[in-house]
PDB file of C-alpha atoms in Angstrom:
ATOM      1  CA  ASP Z   1     126.075 121.745 -30.637  1.00  0.00           C
ATOM      2  CA  SER Z   2     129.310 120.503 -32.184  1.00  0.00           C
ATOM      3  CA  LEU Z   3     132.350 122.785 -32.537  1.00  0.00           C
ATOM      4  CA  SER Z   4     133.925 124.338 -35.609  1.00  0.00           C
ATOM      5  CA  GLU Z   5     137.256 122.951 -36.791  1.00  0.00           C
ATOM      6  CA  GLU Z   6     138.905 126.265 -35.873  1.00  0.00           C
ATOM      7  CA  THR Z   7     137.635 126.085 -32.296  1.00  0.00           C
ATOM      8  CA  SER Z   8     138.642 122.440 -31.934  1.00  0.00           C
ATOM      9  CA  ILE Z   9     142.167 123.126 -33.209  1.00  0.00           C
ATOM     10  CA  SER Z  10     142.390 126.096 -30.843  1.00  0.00           C
ATOM     11  CA  LEU Z  11     141.501 123.815 -27.911  1.00  0.00           C
ATOM     12  CA  LEU Z  12     144.184 121.309 -28.933  1.00  0.00           C
ATOM     13  CA  ILE Z  13     146.749 124.127 -29.063  1.00  0.00           C
ATOM     14  CA  GLN Z  14     145.738 125.306 -25.581  1.00  0.00           C
ATOM     15  CA  LEU Z  15     146.171 121.773 -24.218  1.00  0.00           C
ATOM     16  CA  PHE Z  16     149.264 120.589 -26.091  1.00  0.00           C
ATOM     17  CA  GLY Z  17     150.950 123.696 -27.524  1.00  0.00           C
ATOM     18  CA  GLU Z  18     151.496 124.931 -31.096  1.00  0.00           C
ATOM     19  CA  GLN Z  19     154.549 122.760 -31.686  1.00  0.00           C
ATOM     20  CA  SER Z  20     152.549 119.638 -30.880  1.00  0.00           C
ATOM     21  CA  VAL Z  21     149.548 120.488 -33.050  1.00  0.00           C
ATOM     22  CA  CYS Z  22     150.711 122.673 -35.953  1.00  0.00           C
ATOM     23  CA  GLU Z  23     152.791 121.356 -38.835  1.00  0.00           C
ATOM     24  CA  SER Z  24     153.524 124.981 -39.701  1.00  0.00           C
ATOM     25  CA  ILE Z  25     152.429 128.437 -38.504  1.00  0.00           C
ATOM     26  CA  ALA Z  26     151.658 131.191 -41.000  1.00  0.00           C
ATOM     27  CA  ALA Z  27     152.760 134.817 -40.716  1.00  0.00           C
ATOM     28  CA  ASP Z  28     149.332 135.716 -39.345  1.00  0.00           C
ATOM     29  CA  ARG Z  29     149.843 133.061 -36.607  1.00  0.00           C
ATOM     30  CA  SER Z  30     147.215 130.749 -38.130  1.00  0.00           C
ATOM     31  CA  CYS Z  31     147.901 127.059 -37.632  1.00  0.00           C
ATOM     32  CA  ASN Z  32     148.301 124.475 -40.364  1.00  0.00           C
ATOM     33  CA  PRO Z  33     147.562 121.387 -38.269  1.00  0.00           C
ATOM     34  CA  TYR Z  34     149.139 117.996 -38.682  1.00  0.00           C
ATOM     35  CA  PRO Z  35     146.724 115.652 -40.518  1.00  0.00           C
ATOM     36  CA  LYS Z  36     146.310 113.564 -37.369  1.00  0.00           C
ATOM     37  CA  ALA Z  37     145.545 116.710 -35.328  1.00  0.00           C
ATOM     38  CA  LYS Z  38     142.935 117.763 -37.874  1.00  0.00           C
ATOM     39  CA  GLU Z  39     141.313 114.335 -37.777  1.00  0.00           C
ATOM     40  CA  PHE Z  40     141.356 114.338 -33.980  1.00  0.00           C
ATOM     41  CA  SER Z  41     139.815 117.827 -33.897  1.00  0.00           C
ATOM     42  CA  HIS Z  42     136.821 116.540 -35.864  1.00  0.00           C
ATOM     43  CA  GLN Z  43     136.292 113.757 -33.316  1.00  0.00           C
ATOM     44  CA  LEU Z  44     136.591 116.294 -30.500  1.00  0.00           C
ATOM     45  CA  ALA Z  45     134.099 118.625 -32.190  1.00  0.00           C
ATOM     46  CA  GLY Z  46     131.398 115.974 -32.300  1.00  0.00           C
ATOM     47  CA  THR Z  47     131.966 114.565 -28.832  1.00  0.00           C
ATOM     48  CA  ILE Z  48     131.042 117.765 -27.012  1.00  0.00           C
ATOM     49  CA  ALA Z  49     127.479 117.519 -28.340  1.00  0.00           C
ATOM     50  CA  ALA Z  50     126.939 114.778 -25.719  1.00  0.00           C
ATOM     51  CA  GLY Z  51     127.226 117.323 -22.893  1.00  0.00           C
ATOM     52  CA  ARG Z  52     129.425 119.892 -21.171  1.00  0.00           C
ATOM     53  CA  CYS Z  53     129.074 118.761 -17.553  1.00  0.00           C
ATOM     54  CA  GLU Z  54     132.819 118.128 -17.204  1.00  0.00           C
ATOM     55  CA  GLY Z  55     133.629 121.676 -18.303  1.00  0.00           C
ATOM     56  CA  MET Z  56     131.085 123.311 -15.998  1.00  0.00           C
ATOM     57  CA  VAL Z  57     132.073 121.234 -12.971  1.00  0.00           C
ATOM     58  CA  VAL Z  58     135.824 121.772 -13.401  1.00  0.00           C
ATOM     59  CA  LEU Z  59     135.247 125.493 -13.991  1.00  0.00           C
ATOM     60  CA  ALA Z  60     133.233 125.640 -10.760  1.00  0.00           C
ATOM     61  CA  SER Z  61     136.088 123.916  -8.922  1.00  0.00           C
ATOM     62  CA  SER Z  62     138.647 126.305 -10.402  1.00  0.00           C
ATOM     63  CA  MET Z  63     136.556 129.360  -9.517  1.00  0.00           C
ATOM     64  CA  PHE Z  64     136.011 128.188  -5.937  1.00  0.00           C
ATOM     65  CA  SER Z  65     139.693 127.453  -5.312  1.00  0.00           C
ATOM     66  CA  ASN Z  66     140.638 130.883  -6.702  1.00  0.00           C
ATOM     67  CA  GLY Z  67     137.917 132.782  -4.861  1.00  0.00           C
ATOM     68  CA  LYS Z  68     136.146 133.932  -8.037  1.00  0.00           C
ATOM     69  CA  GLN Z  69     132.450 134.752  -8.330  1.00  0.00           C
ATOM     70  CA  ALA Z  70     130.370 133.911 -11.410  1.00  0.00           C
ATOM     71  CA  VAL Z  71     129.026 137.459 -11.538  1.00  0.00           C
ATOM     72  CA  GLY Z  72     132.547 138.705 -12.293  1.00  0.00           C
ATOM     73  CA  LEU Z  73     132.908 136.668 -15.488  1.00  0.00           C
ATOM     74  CA  SER Z  74     131.828 137.714 -18.967  1.00  0.00           C
ATOM     75  CA  LYS Z  75     129.819 135.350 -21.167  1.00  0.00           C
ATOM     76  CA  GLN Z  76     132.866 134.929 -23.412  1.00  0.00           C
ATOM     77  CA  GLU Z  77     135.038 133.959 -20.426  1.00  0.00           C
ATOM     78  CA  VAL Z  78     132.433 131.455 -19.273  1.00  0.00           C
ATOM     79  CA  ASP Z  79     132.020 129.893 -22.724  1.00  0.00           C
ATOM     80  CA  SER Z  80     135.757 129.604 -23.402  1.00  0.00           C
ATOM     81  CA  SER Z  81     136.493 128.283 -19.900  1.00  0.00           C
ATOM     82  CA  ILE Z  82     133.781 125.626 -20.102  1.00  0.00           C
ATOM     83  CA  LEU Z  83     135.165 124.479 -23.462  1.00  0.00           C
ATOM     84  CA  TYR Z  84     138.756 124.396 -22.204  1.00  0.00           C
ATOM     85  CA  TRP Z  85     138.024 122.483 -19.014  1.00  0.00           C
ATOM     86  CA  TRP Z  86     135.723 120.109 -20.889  1.00  0.00           C
ATOM     87  CA  ALA Z  87     138.511 119.384 -23.391  1.00  0.00           C
ATOM     88  CA  SER Z  88     141.031 118.836 -20.571  1.00  0.00           C
ATOM     89  CA  GLN Z  89     139.621 115.323 -20.127  1.00  0.00           C
ATOM     90  CA  ILE Z  90     141.585 114.226 -23.232  1.00  0.00           C
ATOM     91  CA  LEU Z  91     144.932 115.026 -21.578  1.00  0.00           C
ATOM     92  CA  PRO Z  92     146.940 111.805 -21.057  1.00  0.00           C
ATOM     93  CA  SER Z  93     147.379 112.659 -17.374  1.00  0.00           C
ATOM     94  CA  VAL Z  94     143.604 112.929 -16.961  1.00  0.00           C
ATOM     95  CA  THR Z  95     142.806 109.720 -18.837  1.00  0.00           C
ATOM     96  CA  ALA Z  96     145.476 107.946 -16.785  1.00  0.00           C
ATOM     97  CA  ALA Z  97     143.947 109.234 -13.532  1.00  0.00           C
ATOM     98  CA  SER Z  98     140.543 108.026 -14.704  1.00  0.00           C
ATOM     99  CA  GLU Z  99     141.842 104.572 -15.629  1.00  0.00           C
ATOM    100  CA  ASN Z 100     143.769 104.226 -12.373  1.00  0.00           C
ATOM    101  CA  THR Z 101     140.929 105.265 -10.085  1.00  0.00           C
ATOM    102  CA  LYS Z 102     138.424 103.119 -11.995  1.00  0.00           C
ATOM    103  CA  GLN Z 103     140.375 100.153 -10.675  1.00  0.00           C
ATOM    104  CA  LEU Z 104     139.261 101.081  -7.149  1.00  0.00           C
ATOM    105  CA  THR Z 105     135.953 100.271  -5.519  1.00  0.00           C
ATOM    106  CA  PRO Z 106     133.609 103.018  -4.258  1.00  0.00           C
ATOM    107  CA  THR Z 107     134.786 102.432  -0.681  1.00  0.00           C
ATOM    108  CA  GLU Z 108     138.447 102.601  -1.696  1.00  0.00           C
ATOM    109  CA  LEU Z 109     137.798 105.928  -3.455  1.00  0.00           C
ATOM    110  CA  LEU Z 110     136.430 107.635  -0.338  1.00  0.00           C
ATOM    111  CA  PRO Z 111     139.847 108.896   0.888  1.00  0.00           C
ATOM    112  CA  LEU Z 112     140.500 110.441  -2.545  1.00  0.00           C
ATOM    113  CA  ILE Z 113     137.093 112.093  -2.548  1.00  0.00           C
ATOM    114  CA  GLN Z 114     137.693 113.500   0.943  1.00  0.00           C
ATOM    115  CA  SER Z 115     141.174 114.687  -0.035  1.00  0.00           C
ATOM    116  CA  GLY Z 116     139.716 116.703  -2.905  1.00  0.00           C
ATOM    117  CA  ILE Z 117     137.049 118.199  -0.637  1.00  0.00           C
ATOM    118  CA  SER Z 118     139.671 119.158   1.951  1.00  0.00           C
ATOM    119  CA  ASN Z 119     141.745 120.784  -0.799  1.00  0.00           C
ATOM    120  CA  ALA Z 120     139.136 123.378  -1.837  1.00  0.00           C
ATOM    121  CA  SER Z 121     136.920 120.881  -3.695  1.00  0.00           C
ATOM    122  CA  SER Z 122     139.691 120.237  -6.213  1.00  0.00           C
ATOM    123  CA  SER Z 123     138.697 116.783  -7.491  1.00  0.00           C
ATOM    124  CA  THR Z 124     135.868 115.715  -9.762  1.00  0.00           C
ATOM    125  CA  LEU Z 125     133.775 112.583  -9.276  1.00  0.00           C
ATOM    126  CA  GLY Z 126     132.767 110.685 -12.400  1.00  0.00           C
ATOM    127  CA  LEU Z 127     129.755 108.349 -12.445  1.00  0.00           C
ATOM    128  CA  TYR Z 128     129.436 105.599 -15.086  1.00  0.00           C
ATOM    129  CA  TYR Z 129     126.122 103.864 -15.708  1.00  0.00           C
ATOM    130  CA  GLN Z 130     124.888 101.782 -18.655  1.00  0.00           C
ATOM    131  CA  GLY Z 131     127.465 103.189 -21.061  1.00  0.00           C
ATOM    132  CA  LEU Z 132     126.927 106.798 -19.983  1.00  0.00           C
ATOM    133  CA  GLY Z 133     129.052 109.131 -17.878  1.00  0.00           C
ATOM    134  CA  HIS Z 134     128.379 112.196 -15.731  1.00  0.00           C
ATOM    135  CA  THR Z 135     130.728 114.469 -13.774  1.00  0.00           C
ATOM    136  CA  LEU Z 136     130.049 115.969 -10.336  1.00  0.00           C
ATOM    137  CA  LEU Z 137     131.971 118.134  -7.871  1.00  0.00           C
ATOM    138  CA  PRO Z 138     132.153 116.737  -4.302  1.00  0.00           C
ATOM    139  CA  ILE Z 139     131.836 119.495  -1.687  1.00  0.00           C
ATOM    140  CA  LYS Z 140     131.155 117.627   1.584  1.00  0.00           C
ATOM    141  CA  GLN Z 141     131.424 114.089   2.932  1.00  0.00           C
ATOM    142  CA  LEU Z 142     129.741 112.583   5.987  1.00  0.00           C
ATOM    143  CA  GLN Z 143     129.632 108.975   7.220  1.00  0.00           C
ATOM    144  CA  ASN Z 144     126.736 107.491   9.158  1.00  0.00           C
ATOM    145  CA  GLY Z 145     127.295 103.798   9.823  1.00  0.00           C
ATOM    146  CA  ASN Z 146     127.855 101.964   6.553  1.00  0.00           C
ATOM    147  CA  VAL Z 147     126.570 104.839   4.411  1.00  0.00           C
ATOM    148  CA  VAL Z 148     128.737 107.742   3.336  1.00  0.00           C
ATOM    149  CA  THR Z 149     126.869 110.773   1.987  1.00  0.00           C
ATOM    150  CA  VAL Z 150     128.830 112.875  -0.505  1.00  0.00           C
ATOM    151  CA  ASP Z 151     127.251 116.264  -1.179  1.00  0.00           C
ATOM    152  CA  VAL Z 152     127.924 117.352  -4.765  1.00  0.00           C
ATOM    153  CA  TYR Z 153     127.444 120.222  -7.179  1.00  0.00           C
ATOM    154  CA  ASP Z 154     125.700 119.002 -10.342  1.00  0.00           C
ATOM    155  CA  SER Z 155     125.621 121.362 -13.339  1.00  0.00           C
ATOM    156  CA  ASN Z 156     122.222 119.933 -14.309  1.00  0.00           C
ATOM    157  CA  THR Z 157     120.656 121.283 -11.102  1.00  0.00           C
ATOM    158  CA  PRO Z 158     122.804 124.327 -10.223  1.00  0.00           C
ATOM    159  CA  LEU Z 159     120.555 125.628  -7.441  1.00  0.00           C
ATOM    160  CA  THR Z 160     120.152 122.294  -5.650  1.00  0.00           C
ATOM    161  CA  THR Z 161     122.871 120.378  -3.814  1.00  0.00           C
ATOM    162  CA  GLN Z 162     122.699 116.678  -4.653  1.00  0.00           C
ATOM    163  CA  GLN Z 163     123.988 113.613  -2.800  1.00  0.00           C
ATOM    164  CA  VAL Z 164     125.847 110.490  -3.843  1.00  0.00           C
ATOM    165  CA  LEU Z 165     125.301 107.671  -1.337  1.00  0.00           C
ATOM    166  CA  ILE Z 166     128.106 105.113  -0.955  1.00  0.00           C
ATOM    167  CA  ASN Z 167     127.440 101.909   0.980  1.00  0.00           C
ATOM    168  CA  THR Z 168     130.773 100.736   2.392  1.00  0.00           C
ATOM    169  CA  ALA Z 169     129.410  97.331   3.421  1.00  0.00           C
ATOM    170  CA  LYS Z 170     128.096  96.487  -0.051  1.00  0.00           C
ATOM    171  CA  ASN Z 171     130.628  98.589  -2.014  1.00  0.00           C
ATOM    172  CA  THR Z 172     127.807 100.167  -3.991  1.00  0.00           C
ATOM    173  CA  TRP Z 173     126.687 103.717  -4.777  1.00  0.00           C
ATOM    174  CA  SER Z 174     123.448 105.404  -5.762  1.00  0.00           C
ATOM    175  CA  TYR Z 175     122.628 108.838  -7.130  1.00  0.00           C
ATOM    176  CA  THR Z 176     119.172 110.364  -7.421  1.00  0.00           C
ATOM    177  CA  ALA Z 177     119.237 113.979  -8.600  1.00  0.00           C
ATOM    178  CA  VAL Z 178     116.143 116.057  -7.904  1.00  0.00           C
ATOM    179  CA  ASP Z 179     115.517 119.536  -9.309  1.00  0.00           C
ATOM    180  CA  ALA Z 180     114.215 122.534  -7.356  1.00  0.00           C
ATOM    181  CA  THR Z 181     110.605 121.499  -8.024  1.00  0.00           C
ATOM    182  CA  GLY Z 182     111.130 117.962  -6.721  1.00  0.00           C
ATOM    183  CA  ASN Z 183     111.275 116.175 -10.067  1.00  0.00           C
ATOM    184  CA  VAL Z 184     113.799 113.347 -10.431  1.00  0.00           C
ATOM    185  CA  VAL Z 185     116.138 114.249 -13.291  1.00  0.00           C
ATOM    186  CA  MET Z 186     118.671 111.427 -12.906  1.00  0.00           C
ATOM    187  CA  GLN Z 187     118.663 108.085 -11.106  1.00  0.00           C
ATOM    188  CA  TRP Z 188     121.867 106.051 -11.415  1.00  0.00           C
ATOM    189  CA  ASN Z 189     123.541 103.357  -9.318  1.00  0.00           C
ATOM    190  CA  GLY Z 190     126.463 100.992  -9.475  1.00  0.00           C
ATOM    191  CA  GLY Z 191     128.934  98.924  -7.536  1.00  0.00           C
ATOM    192  CA  GLY Z 192     132.470  97.639  -7.572  1.00  0.00           C
ATOM    193  CA  ALA Z 193     135.467  98.901  -9.499  1.00  0.00           C
ATOM    194  CA  GLY Z 194     134.997 100.709 -12.806  1.00  0.00           C
ATOM    195  CA  THR Z 195     131.816 102.598 -11.957  1.00  0.00           C
ATOM    196  CA  LEU Z 196     133.391 105.722 -10.414  1.00  0.00           C
ATOM    197  CA  ASP Z 197     136.527 107.763 -10.964  1.00  0.00           C
ATOM    198  CA  VAL Z 198     138.171 110.656  -9.118  1.00  0.00           C
ATOM    199  CA  ILE Z 199     140.357 113.158 -10.961  1.00  0.00           C
ATOM    200  CA  ALA Z 200     142.375 115.829  -9.166  1.00  0.00           C
ATOM    201  CA  MET Z 201     142.675 119.306 -10.670  1.00  0.00           C
ATOM    202  CA  ALA Z 202     146.453 118.863 -10.579  1.00  0.00           C
ATOM    203  CA  ALA Z 203     146.150 116.350 -13.436  1.00  0.00           C
ATOM    204  CA  ARG Z 204     144.658 118.972 -15.759  1.00  0.00           C
ATOM    205  CA  GLN Z 205     147.893 120.689 -16.781  1.00  0.00           C
ATOM    206  CA  PRO Z 206     148.737 121.425 -20.452  1.00  0.00           C
ATOM    207  CA  GLN Z 207     151.461 119.167 -21.810  1.00  0.00           C
ATOM    208  CA  ALA Z 208     153.336 118.709 -25.082  1.00  0.00           C
ATOM    209  CA  THR Z 209     152.848 115.560 -27.126  1.00  0.00           C
ATOM    210  CA  SER Z 210     154.390 113.918 -30.199  1.00  0.00           C
ATOM    211  CA  TYR Z 211     151.154 112.040 -30.936  1.00  0.00           C
ATOM    212  CA  PHE Z 212     149.931 114.292 -33.763  1.00  0.00           C
ATOM    213  CA  SER Z 213     153.245 114.563 -35.590  1.00  0.00           C
ATOM    214  CA  GLN Z 214     153.873 110.823 -35.789  1.00  0.00           C
TER     215      GLN Z 214
END
């Protein structure tokens, strides 16, 4: 489902701060957003209907690095955290990391993927195929000849570890996700620069912006 305007504005405030988003703040602390922030919040509200994989994967990464268990979180904490981490992809630092790493080939991205795995699975792996995108969390990497197998957590199949296969000789990748019953739920592939990105958790830090007030 899409988000309410109130929720979308709240997400913008969490990411960029009140001074960046609110033209004025009432006595009850309610925000009167800049017109551009309000317009942007409507775009944000509709975009999330396409999927929350980014939020679930980044939340999983954050929980793992902090030693948290899912059983210890309330439903409200889960919902709000998924929304926040999903929205973090609009941060300029995150979009810049995506654009920069999309300039690299699958083989050139392998050191970045391994670095994230070595650092408590702190980097996401984005797949891009026929105008669509999907986010995964790399958790293990193993090379056998020209093929590197990257084990990943996929929010679409939470009980089944999936694998992205990267062919270093051909500079291609393939991903076939299978659910617990053996059914193929996703089958994507690609090659060359622009088909994968790697984003470190360190890029997902709130930051002020003058964009909305201009």
